[in-house]
Amino acid sequence: MLVGSLSRPVAWRDGKAVSAGVFLAHVRRVAAMLPDADSAVNLCEDRYAFLVAFAALLVRGQTNLLPPSRAPHAVDEAMAGHPGSYAIGELDLSPAPSGYVRMPALAADETPESIVPMIPVDAVVAIGYTSGSTGRPKPNVKTWGSFVASNAGNAAMLERVIGASFDVVATVPPQHMYGMEMSVLMPLLSEVSVHAGRPFFPADVATALASMPEPRVLVTTPVHLRALVESGVALPTLAAFVSATAPMPVDLATTAEQRFGAPLYEVFGSTETCVFASRRTSTDDDWTLYANTSLHPQPDGTLVHAPQLEAPIALADIVSLHDEGRRFRLCGRNTDLLEIAGKRASLGDLNRRLLSIDGVRDGVLFQLDEADASGVRRIAALVVAPGMTEQAVLAALRHAMDPVFLPRPLRLVASLPRNETGKLPREHLLQALRGTDTPAL
């Protein structure tokens, strides 16, 4: 379950290292207090507490349930799908989910453990749920063997550019599969340590990084990175940025690299597949596949073959292969292709045109589910554009796209209803379009 010396740091809490031996002692103590069950929702806010709870569940042969958010309705749905499950966390929640187990304080002076538990490769250790950006969240089963394989790909990629040992600060939650891979599996399966917190504001990110030794890696998202760039905050020396969850604009990647003096690497994957490719966004249009991974284009998407997958998985992404199949270029998604009044367009391209309008700070175009009286599924838009009117945004869009793709309705909002990783769950988009509140995260 854990590689390396038991004296190596696994995490950093309040500026102090937590050794692998102390971590295992915390895991043993929490595992001993868990009820008998098949699974539990891991609700820990603190990343180190999450790591301990994650491993304690593994030791007890239980599965970590990772709903798309920690909102009560998402937690209830995950537990309803797994009768007899419970929830675990380090906070005093009120109200708390049924059967909630609150973890004890994890003392820094715990006597180190000397025995490393062994986890069967076929053990189901996690069930991750898709973000819901394209519909209802779907469960995806992960075995310990699949996690070991996916971590090997990420570790090899980062080792080539940073080295085998480094320290991670992550702005993404550990419940998300990207956060799981980069801030939970890495400390367990590589010579990597992780900051216990999940800093949100730019100044907090800088403080967290400063509390860690070099080389430092910031695991983040385009939304969080843009906030860092625009804040003017100074960051300690970085070895690299890693980004995922949404396309990284090239200009943002270039600006961040120049501003903070570190290369930015995007990783490509999904909840279904885990990460299987990467690129340096400022210099590369194409993605490089991880070792022993191959893509097979299909009429409606792409089949992914990867070491962490028992069988190929079909994604909606449309790609073109290069360099004898070792690299690929993303051409869009089959769900992004629109046809209205005999005319075709890419939803991704239309969104880029929206975001290029002077005065638009953020925005999204998406196709509605229901057709109008003429039988056409119209395009809708949510736009963040302080100082602009809806009419002004529409006038700018008329110069940027064919009129048949103009969004009707278009609603100006103060901010987009992004979740913790910057994604836009479809349910939240529709609620914002109607002017109703989205569930709390």
PDB file of N, CA and C in Angstrom, residues 138-194:
ATOM      1  N   LYS A 138     -22.183   9.202 -13.277  1.00  0.00           N
ATOM      2  CA  LYS A 138     -22.158   7.744 -13.414  1.00  0.00           C
ATOM      3  C   LYS A 138     -21.023   7.165 -12.581  1.00  0.00           C
ATOM      4  N   PRO A 139     -21.264   6.005 -11.941  1.00  0.00           N
ATOM      5  CA  PRO A 139     -20.221   5.393 -11.112  1.00  0.00           C
ATOM      6  C   PRO A 139     -19.173   4.674 -11.957  1.00  0.00           C
ATOM      7  N   ASN A 140     -17.930   4.704 -11.481  1.00  0.00           N
ATOM      8  CA  ASN A 140     -16.827   4.008 -12.139  1.00  0.00           C
ATOM      9  C   ASN A 140     -15.998   3.288 -11.085  1.00  0.00           C
ATOM     10  N   VAL A 141     -15.891   1.976 -11.236  1.00  0.00           N
ATOM     11  CA  VAL A 141     -15.204   1.130 -10.265  1.00  0.00           C
ATOM     12  C   VAL A 141     -13.695   1.161 -10.507  1.00  0.00           C
ATOM     13  N   LYS A 142     -12.924   1.312  -9.414  1.00  0.00           N
ATOM     14  CA  LYS A 142     -11.471   1.316  -9.486  1.00  0.00           C
ATOM     15  C   LYS A 142     -10.901   0.260  -8.546  1.00  0.00           C
ATOM     16  N   THR A 143     -10.046  -0.608  -9.079  1.00  0.00           N
ATOM     17  CA  THR A 143      -9.355  -1.589  -8.244  1.00  0.00           C
ATOM     18  C   THR A 143      -7.995  -1.033  -7.828  1.00  0.00           C
ATOM     19  N   TRP A 144      -7.399  -1.682  -6.829  1.00  0.00           N
ATOM     20  CA  TRP A 144      -6.076  -1.249  -6.396  1.00  0.00           C
ATOM     21  C   TRP A 144      -5.067  -1.425  -7.534  1.00  0.00           C
ATOM     22  N   GLY A 145      -5.194  -2.505  -8.284  1.00  0.00           N
ATOM     23  CA  GLY A 145      -4.287  -2.726  -9.404  1.00  0.00           C
ATOM     24  C   GLY A 145      -4.399  -1.647 -10.464  1.00  0.00           C
ATOM     25  N   SER A 146      -5.620  -1.183 -10.742  1.00  0.00           N
ATOM     26  CA  SER A 146      -5.793  -0.138 -11.746  1.00  0.00           C
ATOM     27  C   SER A 146      -5.196   1.178 -11.272  1.00  0.00           C
ATOM     28  N   PHE A 147      -5.313   1.461  -9.981  1.00  0.00           N
ATOM     29  CA  PHE A 147      -4.712   2.677  -9.436  1.00  0.00           C
ATOM     30  C   PHE A 147      -3.184   2.613  -9.485  1.00  0.00           C
ATOM     31  N   VAL A 148      -2.626   1.454  -9.183  1.00  0.00           N
ATOM     32  CA  VAL A 148      -1.166   1.292  -9.253  1.00  0.00           C
ATOM     33  C   VAL A 148      -0.686   1.543 -10.682  1.00  0.00           C
ATOM     34  N   ALA A 149      -1.413   1.014 -11.659  1.00  0.00           N
ATOM     35  CA  ALA A 149      -1.028   1.184 -13.061  1.00  0.00           C
ATOM     36  C   ALA A 149      -1.153   2.636 -13.502  1.00  0.00           C
ATOM     37  N   SER A 150      -2.244   3.303 -13.109  1.00  0.00           N
ATOM     38  CA  SER A 150      -2.420   4.698 -13.529  1.00  0.00           C
ATOM     39  C   SER A 150      -1.372   5.591 -12.875  1.00  0.00           C
ATOM     40  N   ASN A 151      -1.018   5.319 -11.620  1.00  0.00           N
ATOM     41  CA  ASN A 151       0.010   6.126 -10.970  1.00  0.00           C
ATOM     42  C   ASN A 151       1.358   5.960 -11.656  1.00  0.00           C
ATOM     43  N   ALA A 152       1.645   4.767 -12.141  1.00  0.00           N
ATOM     44  CA  ALA A 152       2.924   4.534 -12.823  1.00  0.00           C
ATOM     45  C   ALA A 152       3.071   5.453 -14.032  1.00  0.00           C
ATOM     46  N   GLY A 153       1.984   5.675 -14.773  1.00  0.00           N
ATOM     47  CA  GLY A 153       2.035   6.565 -15.924  1.00  0.00           C
ATOM     48  C   GLY A 153       2.287   8.004 -15.513  1.00  0.00           C
ATOM     49  N   ASN A 154       1.562   8.484 -14.498  1.00  0.00           N
ATOM     50  CA  ASN A 154       1.756   9.852 -14.026  1.00  0.00           C
ATOM     51  C   ASN A 154       3.153  10.051 -13.451  1.00  0.00           C
ATOM     52  N   ALA A 155       3.619   9.070 -12.678  1.00  0.00           N
ATOM     53  CA  ALA A 155       4.935   9.182 -12.052  1.00  0.00           C
ATOM     54  C   ALA A 155       6.039   9.226 -13.099  1.00  0.00           C
ATOM     55  N   ALA A 156       5.914   8.411 -14.138  1.00  0.00           N
ATOM     56  CA  ALA A 156       6.932   8.397 -15.195  1.00  0.00           C
ATOM     57  C   ALA A 156       6.970   9.728 -15.924  1.00  0.00           C
ATOM     58  N   MET A 157       5.805  10.304 -16.195  1.00  0.00           N
ATOM     59  CA  MET A 157       5.751  11.595 -16.889  1.00  0.00           C
ATOM     60  C   MET A 157       6.421  12.683 -16.053  1.00  0.00           C
ATOM     61  N   LEU A 158       6.072  12.765 -14.771  1.00  0.00           N
ATOM     62  CA  LEU A 158       6.623  13.819 -13.915  1.00  0.00           C
ATOM     63  C   LEU A 158       8.098  13.582 -13.603  1.00  0.00           C
ATOM     64  N   GLU A 159       8.507  12.337 -13.514  1.00  0.00           N
ATOM     65  CA  GLU A 159       9.914  12.043 -13.249  1.00  0.00           C
ATOM     66  C   GLU A 159      10.803  12.545 -14.382  1.00  0.00           C
ATOM     67  N   ARG A 160      10.295  12.484 -15.617  1.00  0.00           N
ATOM     68  CA  ARG A 160      11.082  12.955 -16.755  1.00  0.00           C
ATOM     69  C   ARG A 160      11.341  14.457 -16.690  1.00  0.00           C
ATOM     70  N   VAL A 161      10.419  15.204 -16.098  1.00  0.00           N
ATOM     71  CA  VAL A 161      10.566  16.669 -16.110  1.00  0.00           C
ATOM     72  C   VAL A 161      10.984  17.236 -14.754  1.00  0.00           C
ATOM     73  N   ILE A 162      10.785  16.474 -13.666  1.00  0.00           N
ATOM     74  CA  ILE A 162      11.070  16.996 -12.330  1.00  0.00           C
ATOM     75  C   ILE A 162      12.079  16.126 -11.584  1.00  0.00           C
ATOM     76  N   GLY A 163      11.924  14.826 -11.710  1.00  0.00           N
ATOM     77  CA  GLY A 163      12.679  13.878 -10.900  1.00  0.00           C
ATOM     78  C   GLY A 163      11.716  12.996 -10.131  1.00  0.00           C
ATOM     79  N   ALA A 164      12.254  11.984  -9.464  1.00  0.00           N
ATOM     80  CA  ALA A 164      11.396  10.988  -8.822  1.00  0.00           C
ATOM     81  C   ALA A 164      10.776  11.481  -7.526  1.00  0.00           C
ATOM     82  N   SER A 165      11.376  12.485  -6.891  1.00  0.00           N
ATOM     83  CA  SER A 165      10.893  12.940  -5.590  1.00  0.00           C
ATOM     84  C   SER A 165      10.520  14.412  -5.666  1.00  0.00           C
ATOM     85  N   PHE A 166       9.312  14.756  -5.184  1.00  0.00           N
ATOM     86  CA  PHE A 166       8.880  16.152  -5.159  1.00  0.00           C
ATOM     87  C   PHE A 166       7.729  16.292  -4.171  1.00  0.00           C
ATOM     88  N   ASP A 167       7.293  17.531  -3.980  1.00  0.00           N
ATOM     89  CA  ASP A 167       6.263  17.828  -2.985  1.00  0.00           C
ATOM     90  C   ASP A 167       5.108  18.567  -3.647  1.00  0.00           C
ATOM     91  N   VAL A 168       3.877  18.147  -3.354  1.00  0.00           N
ATOM     92  CA  VAL A 168       2.686  18.605  -4.061  1.00  0.00           C
ATOM     93  C   VAL A 168       1.807  19.490  -3.187  1.00  0.00           C
ATOM     94  N   VAL A 169       1.367  20.603  -3.756  1.00  0.00           N
ATOM     95  CA  VAL A 169       0.251  21.375  -3.215  1.00  0.00           C
ATOM     96  C   VAL A 169      -0.853  21.296  -4.262  1.00  0.00           C
ATOM     97  N   ALA A 170      -2.066  20.960  -3.851  1.00  0.00           N
ATOM     98  CA  ALA A 170      -3.169  20.787  -4.794  1.00  0.00           C
ATOM     99  C   ALA A 170      -4.340  21.684  -4.422  1.00  0.00           C
ATOM    100  N   THR A 171      -4.901  22.345  -5.427  1.00  0.00           N
ATOM    101  CA  THR A 171      -6.089  23.168  -5.206  1.00  0.00           C
ATOM    102  C   THR A 171      -7.366  22.395  -5.491  1.00  0.00           C
ATOM    103  N   VAL A 172      -7.240  21.156  -5.948  1.00  0.00           N
ATOM    104  CA  VAL A 172      -8.410  20.347  -6.304  1.00  0.00           C
ATOM    105  C   VAL A 172      -8.741  19.385  -5.169  1.00  0.00           C
ATOM    106  N   PRO A 173     -10.008  19.018  -5.004  1.00  0.00           N
ATOM    107  CA  PRO A 173     -10.384  18.111  -3.913  1.00  0.00           C
ATOM    108  C   PRO A 173      -9.908  16.686  -4.177  1.00  0.00           C
ATOM    109  N   PRO A 174      -9.560  15.939  -3.129  1.00  0.00           N
ATOM    110  CA  PRO A 174      -9.111  14.558  -3.324  1.00  0.00           C
ATOM    111  C   PRO A 174     -10.225  13.639  -3.789  1.00  0.00           C
ATOM    112  N   GLN A 175     -11.502  14.046  -3.609  1.00  0.00           N
ATOM    113  CA  GLN A 175     -12.621  13.195  -4.043  1.00  0.00           C
ATOM    114  C   GLN A 175     -12.725  13.107  -5.568  1.00  0.00           C
ATOM    115  N   HIS A 176     -12.228  14.130  -6.266  1.00  0.00           N
ATOM    116  CA  HIS A 176     -12.252  14.122  -7.727  1.00  0.00           C
ATOM    117  C   HIS A 176     -11.137  13.214  -8.229  1.00  0.00           C
ATOM    118  N   MET A 177     -11.356  12.476  -9.333  1.00  0.00           N
ATOM    119  CA  MET A 177     -10.388  11.482  -9.769  1.00  0.00           C
ATOM    120  C   MET A 177      -9.028  12.096 -10.082  1.00  0.00           C
ATOM    121  N   TYR A 178      -9.004  13.296 -10.628  1.00  0.00           N
ATOM    122  CA  TYR A 178      -7.744  13.998 -10.881  1.00  0.00           C
ATOM    123  C   TYR A 178      -7.034  14.303  -9.567  1.00  0.00           C
ATOM    124  N   GLY A 179      -7.778  14.793  -8.579  1.00  0.00           N
ATOM    125  CA  GLY A 179      -7.202  15.031  -7.264  1.00  0.00           C
ATOM    126  C   GLY A 179      -6.762  13.737  -6.611  1.00  0.00           C
ATOM    127  N   MET A 180      -7.516  12.677  -6.800  1.00  0.00           N
ATOM    128  CA  MET A 180      -7.147  11.366  -6.277  1.00  0.00           C
ATOM    129  C   MET A 180      -5.804  10.904  -6.848  1.00  0.00           C
ATOM    130  N   GLU A 181      -5.658  11.013  -8.169  1.00  0.00           N
ATOM    131  CA  GLU A 181      -4.426  10.535  -8.795  1.00  0.00           C
ATOM    132  C   GLU A 181      -3.206  11.335  -8.361  1.00  0.00           C
ATOM    133  N   MET A 182      -3.354  12.659  -8.310  1.00  0.00           N
ATOM    134  CA  MET A 182      -2.198  13.516  -8.109  1.00  0.00           C
ATOM    135  C   MET A 182      -1.875  13.811  -6.644  1.00  0.00           C
ATOM    136  N   SER A 183      -2.860  13.677  -5.745  1.00  0.00           N
ATOM    137  CA  SER A 183      -2.590  14.062  -4.356  1.00  0.00           C
ATOM    138  C   SER A 183      -2.893  12.971  -3.334  1.00  0.00           C
ATOM    139  N   VAL A 184      -3.386  11.824  -3.771  1.00  0.00           N
ATOM    140  CA  VAL A 184      -3.634  10.696  -2.864  1.00  0.00           C
ATOM    141  C   VAL A 184      -2.785   9.491  -3.280  1.00  0.00           C
ATOM    142  N   LEU A 185      -2.885   9.094  -4.537  1.00  0.00           N
ATOM    143  CA  LEU A 185      -2.097   7.949  -5.001  1.00  0.00           C
ATOM    144  C   LEU A 185      -0.615   8.268  -5.049  1.00  0.00           C
ATOM    145  N   MET A 186      -0.269   9.477  -5.485  1.00  0.00           N
ATOM    146  CA  MET A 186       1.146   9.853  -5.578  1.00  0.00           C
ATOM    147  C   MET A 186       1.875   9.690  -4.244  1.00  0.00           C
ATOM    148  N   PRO A 187       1.346  10.222  -3.137  1.00  0.00           N
ATOM    149  CA  PRO A 187       2.058  10.049  -1.862  1.00  0.00           C
ATOM    150  C   PRO A 187       2.146   8.598  -1.399  1.00  0.00           C
ATOM    151  N   LEU A 188       1.186   7.771  -1.817  1.00  0.00           N
ATOM    152  CA  LEU A 188       1.220   6.367  -1.427  1.00  0.00           C
ATOM    153  C   LEU A 188       2.178   5.553  -2.283  1.00  0.00           C
ATOM    154  N   LEU A 189       2.200   5.830  -3.579  1.00  0.00           N
ATOM    155  CA  LEU A 189       2.856   4.942  -4.535  1.00  0.00           C
ATOM    156  C   LEU A 189       4.112   5.524  -5.171  1.00  0.00           C
ATOM    157  N   SER A 190       4.510   6.731  -4.766  1.00  0.00           N
ATOM    158  CA  SER A 190       5.725   7.353  -5.286  1.00  0.00           C
ATOM    159  C   SER A 190       6.441   8.067  -4.146  1.00  0.00           C
ATOM    160  N   GLU A 191       7.675   8.491  -4.399  1.00  0.00           N
ATOM    161  CA  GLU A 191       8.440   9.234  -3.387  1.00  0.00           C
ATOM    162  C   GLU A 191       7.981  10.694  -3.394  1.00  0.00           C
ATOM    163  N   VAL A 192       6.727  10.897  -3.025  1.00  0.00           N
ATOM    164  CA  VAL A 192       6.084  12.203  -3.108  1.00  0.00           C
ATOM    165  C   VAL A 192       5.398  12.493  -1.785  1.00  0.00           C
ATOM    166  N   SER A 193       5.415  13.752  -1.373  1.00  0.00           N
ATOM    167  CA  SER A 193       4.636  14.155  -0.208  1.00  0.00           C
ATOM    168  C   SER A 193       3.634  15.224  -0.636  1.00  0.00           C
ATOM    169  N   VAL A 194       2.586  15.413   0.174  1.00  0.00           N
ATOM    170  CA  VAL A 194       1.493  16.307  -0.209  1.00  0.00           C
ATOM    171  C   VAL A 194       1.139  17.240   0.945  1.00  0.00           C
TER     172      VAL A 194
END
